[in-house]
Short mmCIF file of C-alpha atoms and ligand atoms in Angstrom, two decimals:
data_model
loop_
_atom_site.label_atom_id
_atom_site.label_comp_id
_atom_site.label_asym_id
_atom_site.label_seq_id
_atom_site.Cartn_x
_atom_site.Cartn_y
_atom_site.Cartn_z
CA UNK Q 1 -17.05 -22.95 12.69
CA UNK Q 2 -17.73 -20.29 15.26
CA UNK Q 3 -16.99 -16.62 14.71
CA UNK Q 4 -13.70 -15.57 16.27
CA UNK Q 5 -13.77 -12.92 18.96
CA UNK Q 6 -11.11 -10.86 20.69
CA UNK Q 7 -11.34 -13.06 23.78
CA UNK Q 8 -10.16 -16.00 21.62
CA UNK Q 9 -6.80 -14.32 20.95
CA UNK Q 10 -4.09 -16.02 23.00
CA UNK Q 11 -1.46 -13.53 24.12
CA UNK Q 12 2.12 -14.56 24.90
CA UNK Q 13 4.19 -11.47 25.59
CA UNK Q 14 7.90 -11.45 24.82
CA UNK Q 15 10.32 -11.94 27.69
CA UNK Q 16 12.97 -10.02 25.76
CA UNK Q 17 11.59 -6.65 24.71
CA UNK Q 18 13.87 -4.94 22.20
CA UNK Q 19 15.30 -1.48 22.59
CA UNK Q 20 13.31 1.16 20.70
CA UNK Q 21 15.19 2.51 17.68
CA UNK Q 22 16.38 6.07 17.08
CA UNK Q 23 13.39 7.73 15.39
CA UNK Q 24 15.59 9.82 13.16
CA UNK Q 25 17.16 6.91 11.30
CA UNK Q 26 14.35 4.40 10.89
CA UNK Q 27 14.33 3.88 7.13
CA UNK Q 28 11.30 2.03 5.75
CA UNK Q 29 10.26 -1.53 6.67
CA UNK Q 30 13.59 -2.53 8.18
CA UNK Q 31 12.80 -2.74 11.90
CA UNK Q 32 9.98 -4.61 13.60
CA UNK Q 33 8.20 -4.34 16.93
CA UNK Q 34 8.22 -6.89 19.76
CA UNK Q 35 5.04 -8.74 18.78
CA UNK Q 36 3.05 -10.05 15.81
CA UNK Q 37 -0.41 -11.46 15.23
CA UNK Q 38 -0.88 -14.86 13.65
CA UNK Q 39 -3.77 -17.25 12.89
CA UNK Q 40 -4.19 -20.31 10.74
CA UNK Q 41 -6.79 -21.64 8.35
CA UNK Q 42 -7.71 -25.00 6.95
CA UNK Q 43 -10.86 -26.26 5.28
CA UNK Q 44 -12.13 -28.15 8.35
CA UNK Q 45 -11.45 -25.65 11.09
CA UNK Q 46 -11.65 -22.35 9.21
CA UNK Q 47 -9.59 -19.60 10.86
CA UNK Q 48 -8.33 -20.78 14.23
CA UNK Q 49 -5.65 -20.35 16.87
CA UNK Q 50 -5.46 -16.54 16.78
CA UNK Q 51 -2.49 -15.41 18.81
CA UNK Q 52 -0.22 -12.49 19.57
CA UNK Q 53 3.31 -13.72 20.08
CA UNK Q 54 6.90 -12.51 20.04
CA UNK Q 55 8.04 -11.27 16.60
CA UNK Q 56 10.16 -14.22 15.46
CA UNK Q 57 11.24 -16.16 12.40
CA UNK Q 58 8.89 -18.73 10.91
CA UNK Q 59 9.85 -22.30 10.29
CA UNK Q 60 8.78 -23.38 6.80
CA UNK Q 61 9.32 -26.52 4.79
CA UNK Q 62 11.48 -26.05 1.67
CA UNK Q 63 8.42 -27.53 -0.04
CA UNK Q 64 6.20 -24.70 1.25
CA UNK Q 65 3.92 -24.17 -1.72
CA UNK Q 66 4.00 -20.36 -1.52
CA UNK Q 67 7.77 -20.34 -2.00
CA UNK Q 68 7.15 -22.09 -5.30
CA UNK Q 69 3.82 -20.81 -6.59
CA UNK Q 70 3.40 -17.45 -4.86
CA UNK Q 71 -0.11 -17.74 -3.42
CA UNK Q 72 0.26 -14.71 -1.16
CA UNK Q 73 -1.41 -11.33 -0.66
CA UNK Q 74 -0.66 -8.39 1.60
CA UNK Q 75 -1.78 -4.98 2.81
CA UNK Q 76 -0.14 -1.80 4.03
CA UNK Q 77 -1.43 0.93 6.31
CA UNK Q 78 0.01 3.29 8.90
CA UNK Q 79 -0.57 3.91 12.61
CA UNK Q 80 0.19 7.36 14.01
CA UNK Q 81 -0.04 9.12 17.32
CA UNK Q 82 -2.55 11.95 16.80
CA UNK Q 83 -3.26 14.24 19.74
CA UNK Q 84 -1.99 11.51 22.09
CA UNK Q 85 -4.12 8.69 20.61
CA UNK Q 86 -2.91 5.77 18.51
CA UNK Q 87 -4.88 6.02 15.27
CA UNK Q 88 -5.18 4.25 11.93
CA UNK Q 89 -6.29 5.76 8.62
CA UNK Q 90 -9.31 3.99 7.01
CA UNK Q 91 -8.20 0.51 8.18
CA UNK Q 92 -11.59 -0.95 7.16
CA UNK Q 93 -10.61 -0.39 3.54
CA UNK Q 94 -7.40 -2.37 3.90
CA UNK Q 95 -9.18 -5.41 5.30
CA UNK Q 96 -11.86 -5.12 2.61
CA UNK Q 97 -9.10 -5.02 0.00
CA UNK Q 98 -7.14 -7.95 1.41
CA UNK Q 99 -10.31 -9.99 1.02
CA UNK Q 100 -10.69 -8.89 -2.61
CA UNK Q 101 -7.05 -9.82 -3.18
CA UNK Q 102 -7.56 -13.14 -1.36
CA UNK Q 103 -10.57 -14.02 -3.52
CA UNK Q 104 -8.57 -13.36 -6.68
CA UNK Q 105 -5.74 -15.57 -5.44
CA UNK Q 106 -8.07 -18.34 -4.16
CA UNK Q 107 -7.13 -17.72 -0.54
CA UNK Q 108 -9.76 -17.71 2.25
CA UNK Q 109 -11.21 -14.37 3.32
CA UNK Q 110 -10.90 -13.06 6.88
CA UNK Q 111 -13.66 -11.60 9.04
CA UNK Q 112 -12.84 -7.92 8.51
CA UNK Q 113 -14.16 -6.88 11.91
CA UNK Q 114 -12.13 -9.55 13.68
CA UNK Q 115 -8.98 -8.70 11.70
CA UNK Q 116 -9.30 -5.06 12.76
CA UNK Q 117 -9.96 -6.11 16.35
CA UNK Q 118 -6.84 -8.31 16.26
CA UNK Q 119 -4.76 -5.43 14.88
CA UNK Q 120 -6.20 -3.20 17.61
CA UNK Q 121 -5.05 -5.65 20.31
CA UNK Q 122 -1.61 -5.89 18.73
CA UNK Q 123 -1.30 -2.10 18.54
CA UNK Q 124 -2.35 -1.72 22.18
CA UNK Q 125 0.52 -4.02 23.14
CA UNK Q 126 3.13 -2.38 20.88
CA UNK Q 127 1.76 1.18 21.13
CA UNK Q 128 5.07 2.53 22.46
CA UNK Q 129 6.67 1.56 19.15
CA UNK Q 130 4.62 4.12 17.20
CA UNK Q 131 7.20 6.78 16.34
CA UNK Q 132 6.28 10.43 16.64
CA UNK Q 133 9.17 12.23 14.90
CA UNK Q 134 8.09 14.20 11.83
CA UNK Q 135 7.50 11.99 8.81
CA UNK Q 136 7.50 8.75 10.80
CA UNK Q 137 4.75 6.22 11.49
CA UNK Q 138 4.24 2.59 12.38
CA UNK Q 139 3.78 0.75 9.09
CA UNK Q 140 1.26 -2.07 9.49
CA UNK Q 141 1.67 -5.09 7.23
CA UNK Q 142 -1.13 -7.69 7.27
CA UNK Q 143 -0.45 -10.63 4.93
CA UNK Q 144 -1.68 -14.07 4.04
CA UNK Q 145 0.01 -17.04 2.41
CA UNK Q 146 -0.36 -20.77 1.88
CA UNK Q 147 1.53 -23.17 4.14
CA UNK Q 148 1.02 -26.51 2.40
CA UNK Q 149 4.07 -28.74 2.20
CA UNK Q 150 3.30 -29.91 -1.30
CA UNK Q 151 4.61 -29.33 -4.80
CA UNK Q 152 1.37 -30.05 -6.66
CA UNK Q 153 0.07 -26.99 -8.48
CA UNK Q 154 -3.18 -26.24 -6.63
CA UNK Q 155 -4.49 -23.71 -4.10
CA UNK Q 156 -3.15 -24.27 -0.59
CA UNK Q 157 -5.35 -26.14 1.89
CA UNK Q 158 -3.53 -24.54 4.82
CA UNK Q 159 -3.12 -20.78 5.09
CA UNK Q 160 -1.61 -18.34 7.53
CA UNK Q 161 -2.69 -14.74 8.20
CA UNK Q 162 -0.28 -12.50 10.03
CA UNK Q 163 0.20 -8.86 10.97
CA UNK Q 164 3.63 -7.38 11.61
CA UNK Q 165 4.49 -3.79 12.52
CA UNK Q 166 7.45 -1.73 11.37
CA UNK Q 167 8.40 1.67 12.79
CA UNK Q 168 9.27 3.58 9.64
CA UNK Q 169 10.47 6.92 8.32
CA UNK Q 170 10.02 8.37 4.86
CA UNK Q 171 9.60 5.88 1.99
CA UNK Q 172 11.63 8.07 -0.34
CA UNK Q 173 14.73 9.72 1.05
CA UNK Q 174 13.87 13.06 -0.56
CA UNK Q 175 10.38 13.23 0.99
CA UNK Q 176 8.37 15.70 -1.10
CA UNK Q 177 11.23 16.26 -3.58
CA UNK Q 178 10.19 15.47 -7.17
CA UNK Q 179 11.35 12.18 -8.72
CA UNK Q 180 12.43 11.27 -12.22
CA UNK Q 181 10.20 8.61 -13.78
CA UNK Q 182 10.95 6.30 -16.70
CA UNK Q 183 8.02 5.51 -19.01
CA UNK Q 184 8.23 1.73 -19.51
CA UNK Q 185 7.07 0.47 -22.90
CA UNK Q 186 8.66 -2.99 -22.90
CA UNK Q 187 7.56 -4.65 -19.65
CA UNK Q 188 4.08 -4.36 -18.11
CA UNK Q 189 3.03 -4.64 -14.45
CA UNK Q 190 -0.40 -6.14 -15.01
CA UNK Q 191 -2.55 -7.53 -17.79
CA UNK Q 192 -6.24 -7.64 -18.65
CA UNK Q 193 -7.90 -10.37 -16.60
CA UNK Q 194 -4.79 -10.69 -14.43
CA UNK Q 195 -4.04 -9.79 -10.83
CA UNK Q 196 -3.25 -6.07 -11.10
CA UNK Q 197 -6.16 -4.97 -8.88
CA UNK Q 198 -4.99 -7.32 -6.11
CA UNK Q 199 -2.10 -6.75 -3.72
CA UNK Q 200 -0.67 -10.10 -4.77
CA UNK Q 201 2.97 -10.79 -3.93
CA UNK Q 202 3.93 -11.83 -7.46
CA UNK Q 203 2.83 -8.49 -8.95
CA UNK Q 204 5.76 -6.89 -7.19
CA UNK Q 205 8.30 -9.52 -8.24
CA UNK Q 206 7.10 -9.01 -11.81
CA UNK Q 207 7.81 -5.29 -11.58
CA UNK Q 208 11.42 -5.55 -10.43
CA UNK Q 209 12.94 -5.93 -13.90
CA UNK Q 210 11.31 -2.70 -15.09
CA UNK Q 211 12.32 -1.02 -11.85
CA UNK Q 212 15.95 -2.13 -12.32
CA UNK Q 213 15.93 -0.89 -15.90
CA UNK Q 214 14.69 2.53 -14.75
CA UNK Q 215 17.27 2.63 -11.94
CA UNK Q 216 20.13 1.83 -14.35
CA UNK Q 217 19.07 4.80 -16.46
CA UNK Q 218 19.03 7.02 -13.37
CA UNK Q 219 15.26 7.03 -12.84
CA UNK Q 220 13.57 6.51 -9.47
CA UNK Q 221 10.44 4.67 -10.61
CA UNK Q 222 8.66 3.18 -13.58
CA UNK Q 223 5.55 4.63 -15.18
CA UNK Q 224 3.52 1.55 -16.07
CA UNK Q 225 1.41 1.49 -19.20
CA UNK Q 226 -1.56 -0.81 -19.82
CA UNK Q 227 -0.82 -4.42 -20.73
CA UNK Q 228 -3.00 -4.51 -23.84
CA UNK Q 229 -2.04 -1.54 -26.01
CA UNK Q 230 0.87 -0.21 -23.93
CA UNK Q 231 -0.61 3.18 -24.53
CA UNK Q 232 -2.56 4.20 -21.43
CA UNK Q 233 -1.01 5.22 -18.12
CA UNK Q 234 -1.75 2.88 -15.20
CA UNK Q 235 0.50 3.40 -12.15
CA UNK Q 236 3.86 4.78 -11.09
CA UNK Q 237 6.10 2.33 -9.23
CA UNK Q 238 3.82 0.89 -6.53
CA UNK Q 239 1.64 3.98 -6.47
CA UNK Q 240 -1.40 5.39 -8.24
CA UNK Q 241 -0.85 8.49 -10.33
CA UNK Q 242 -2.51 11.90 -10.68
CA UNK Q 243 -2.00 14.58 -13.32
CA UNK Q 244 -3.08 18.19 -13.16
CA UNK Q 245 -3.85 19.10 -16.74
CA UNK Q 246 -5.19 22.56 -17.58
CA UNK Q 247 -6.54 23.09 -14.07
CA UNK Q 248 -8.21 19.66 -13.80
CA UNK Q 249 -7.02 16.65 -11.83
CA UNK Q 250 -7.01 13.47 -13.88
CA UNK Q 251 -6.25 9.92 -12.71
CA UNK Q 252 -6.54 6.62 -14.59
CA UNK Q 253 -9.91 4.94 -14.08
CA UNK Q 254 -9.92 1.61 -12.23
CA UNK Q 255 -9.91 -1.00 -14.96
CA UNK Q 256 -9.00 -4.26 -13.23
CA UNK Q 257 -5.26 -3.96 -13.75
CA UNK Q 258 -4.79 -0.93 -11.47
CA UNK Q 259 -4.66 -1.26 -7.68
CA UNK Q 260 -7.59 0.65 -6.16
CA UNK Q 261 -5.49 2.75 -3.81
CA UNK Q 262 -6.99 4.00 -0.57
CA UNK Q 263 -4.83 7.12 -0.83
CA UNK Q 264 -6.12 7.55 -4.41
CA UNK Q 265 -9.72 7.34 -3.24
CA UNK Q 266 -9.06 9.73 -0.33
CA UNK Q 267 -7.41 12.27 -2.64
CA UNK Q 268 -10.29 12.10 -5.12
CA UNK Q 269 -12.78 12.71 -2.30
CA UNK Q 270 -10.71 15.56 -0.83
CA UNK Q 271 -10.13 17.28 -4.17
CA UNK Q 272 -13.84 17.09 -4.99
CA UNK Q 273 -14.79 18.47 -1.59
CA UNK Q 274 -12.31 21.29 -2.17
CA UNK Q 275 -14.28 22.17 -5.31
CA UNK Q 276 -11.65 20.84 -7.73
CA UNK Q 277 -12.53 19.15 -10.98
CA UNK Q 278 -11.49 15.46 -10.91
CA UNK Q 279 -11.73 13.03 -13.79
CA UNK Q 280 -11.20 9.26 -13.59
CA UNK Q 281 -10.58 8.15 -17.16
CA UNK Q 282 -8.13 6.67 -19.61
CA UNK Q 283 -5.06 8.86 -20.12
CA UNK Q 284 -2.77 8.01 -23.00
CA UNK Q 285 0.91 8.75 -22.87
CA UNK Q 286 0.44 10.77 -26.08
CA UNK Q 287 -2.11 12.98 -24.32
CA UNK Q 288 0.51 13.69 -21.65
CA UNK Q 289 3.19 14.56 -24.19
CA UNK Q 290 0.71 16.83 -26.03
CA UNK Q 291 -0.36 18.50 -22.77
CA UNK Q 292 3.31 19.07 -21.90
CA UNK Q 293 4.01 20.53 -25.37
CA UNK Q 294 1.08 22.91 -24.95
CA UNK Q 295 2.15 23.97 -21.48
CA UNK Q 296 -0.95 22.36 -19.93
CA UNK Q 297 0.68 19.59 -17.88
CA UNK Q 298 0.88 21.46 -14.61
CA UNK Q 299 1.61 18.82 -11.97
CA UNK Q 300 2.14 15.07 -11.64
CA UNK Q 301 2.23 13.06 -8.43
CA UNK Q 302 2.05 9.47 -7.24
CA UNK Q 303 -0.18 8.45 -4.32
CA UNK Q 304 0.17 5.58 -1.87
CA UNK Q 305 0.20 4.74 1.81
CA UNK Q 306 3.98 4.62 2.15
CA UNK Q 307 4.87 7.97 0.54
CA UNK Q 308 1.34 9.49 0.78
CA UNK Q 309 2.10 11.83 -2.14
CA UNK Q 310 5.22 11.75 -4.28
CA UNK Q 311 5.76 14.48 -6.89
CA UNK Q 312 7.03 13.63 -10.36
CA UNK Q 313 9.49 16.14 -11.83
CA UNK Q 314 10.44 14.38 -15.05
CA UNK Q 315 9.03 11.76 -17.42
CA UNK Q 316 11.27 10.11 -20.02
CA UNK Q 317 10.35 7.33 -22.44
CA UNK Q 318 13.82 6.82 -23.88
CA UNK Q 319 13.25 9.43 -26.59
CA UNK Q 320 11.38 12.42 -25.30
CA UNK Q 321 11.69 14.10 -21.94
CA UNK Q 322 8.99 16.05 -20.12
CA UNK Q 323 10.04 18.27 -17.24
CA UNK Q 324 7.06 18.95 -15.00
CA UNK Q 325 6.66 22.31 -13.23
CA UNK Q 326 10.39 23.13 -13.60
CA UNK Q 327 11.14 20.06 -11.49
CA UNK Q 328 9.50 21.70 -8.49
CA UNK Q 329 6.79 20.33 -6.24
CA UNK Q 330 3.53 21.89 -7.42
CA UNK Q 331 1.14 23.91 -5.27
CA UNK Q 332 -1.72 21.42 -5.71
CA UNK Q 333 0.56 18.50 -4.79
CA UNK Q 334 1.77 20.24 -1.64
CA UNK Q 335 -1.75 21.26 -0.65
CA UNK Q 336 -3.20 17.76 -0.97
CA UNK Q 337 -0.22 16.29 0.90
CA UNK Q 338 -0.71 18.77 3.75
CA UNK Q 339 -4.45 18.19 3.88
CA UNK Q 340 -4.20 14.40 3.91
CA UNK Q 341 -1.30 14.14 6.37
CA UNK Q 342 -3.06 16.82 8.46
CA UNK Q 343 -6.12 14.56 8.78
CA UNK Q 344 -3.94 11.52 9.50
CA UNK Q 345 -2.09 13.36 12.28
CA UNK Q 346 -5.22 14.94 13.79
CA UNK Q 347 -4.28 18.49 12.78
CA UNK Q 348 -7.04 18.90 10.18
CA UNK Q 349 -10.70 18.09 10.90
CA UNK Q 350 -11.65 14.54 9.92
CA UNK Q 351 -14.86 15.41 8.06
CA UNK Q 352 -15.09 12.04 6.35
CA UNK Q 353 -14.75 9.84 9.46
CA UNK Q 354 -11.53 8.27 8.19
CA UNK Q 355 -9.68 8.09 11.50
CA UNK Q 356 -9.95 4.98 13.68
CA UNK Q 357 -8.87 5.31 17.28
CA UNK Q 358 -7.11 2.23 18.61
CA UNK Q 359 -8.30 2.91 22.16
CA UNK Q 360 -11.71 4.54 22.39
N1 PLP Z 401 -0.54 0.71 -6.44
C1 PLP Z 401 0.18 -0.34 -5.98
C2 PLP Z 401 0.67 -1.34 -6.96
C3 PLP Z 401 0.44 -0.46 -4.61
O1 PLP Z 401 1.15 -1.48 -4.14
C4 PLP Z 401 -0.03 0.54 -3.75
C5 PLP Z 401 0.29 0.46 -2.32
O2 PLP Z 401 -0.38 -0.02 -1.52
C6 PLP Z 401 -0.79 1.58 -4.26
C7 PLP Z 401 -1.03 1.65 -5.62
C8 PLP Z 401 -1.37 2.63 -3.37
O3 PLP Z 401 -2.41 2.10 -2.60
P1 PLP Z 401 -2.77 2.71 -1.19
O4 PLP Z 401 -3.04 4.13 -1.41
O5 PLP Z 401 -3.98 1.96 -0.76
O6 PLP Z 401 -1.61 2.47 -0.32
C1 COI Z 402 2.48 2.07 -0.77
O1 COI Z 402 2.10 2.03 0.40
O2 COI Z 402 2.30 3.03 -1.50
C2 COI Z 402 3.19 0.92 -1.31
O3 COI Z 402 3.33 0.81 -2.47
C3 COI Z 402 3.71 0.00 -0.35
C4 COI Z 402 4.84 -0.82 -0.83
C5 COI Z 402 5.81 -1.00 0.30
C6 COI Z 402 4.33 -2.11 -1.36
#
């Protein structure tokens, strides 16, 4: 099996380019560009037939094994126009992570360098789709799933890797407005030894019931507790979570059931380089309630690619309510949001070498 190179990518441009959408009403993940990247894998040939083709529906057998058993993983990152260049934020980390997710789900890994090169080619073709209005970006969704036509319960022997692109606006309508979060103590998102650290499709399906429960009670997201003792904070919705307690930033340590967020890692590095105190450790829900009672819970925010930073204004576990920072976005939250989005948009110096230029 030879190593794939950019010259192996077959390109078939669309004959029917779509009209570009109004940048002020994009929503999130609803619209897609003209093209997509696709390649296939099987045990004999490895990854083969890399191609950039028109964005179009797939034809799948009703016996497609992934529809039944969920052997699928995905990634999410954003492309921006920064000072006239199309750029990505730490894309290496996303391809590293999709491989970690793939290994957990017994899917084949991709050559990370080739995957980034393929995305680069796709972005060069669909560059004009990268929106530039404030708060917008081109959301990049690489994903992988089995394509066997077989109902036996076993890992797929045929797999597809694809990348699609979605011009998107803010993930949450309110932007940096604080959200109300429901502390979930019945359902869990992930368990010890499970798939929580992977971006596996089924993790998200498993979270919908908790999400619906929160929504019915008027809450935007779920605060997930650990799956063993249901005592320690893990994530908020599909984001990592940070607390500012008594001047220190605290975030749950990576324990196998938490997704190792790239935004989380970037924020930790930025806060430390700003001279802030950052702790990665277990945080019990009781510690949060105590900190709130003692006036020490200063700020809470979620972190993830889609929203970047999302402030939490209220936590409620069905009995006791915590209002954080008078339901206002905290200073620390705003500052880290501005610093991170500043780097992403080329307005703040990229000291860490996080920005990847699509065209050098
Ligand atoms: N946690 C979960 C469950 C996620 O799906 C995501 C989103 O990707 C995150 C955290 C945040 O990760 P990142 O910052 O890499 O987007
Ligand atoms: C994130 O980027 O923070 C996400 O959780 C992405 C989501 C659409 C799965």
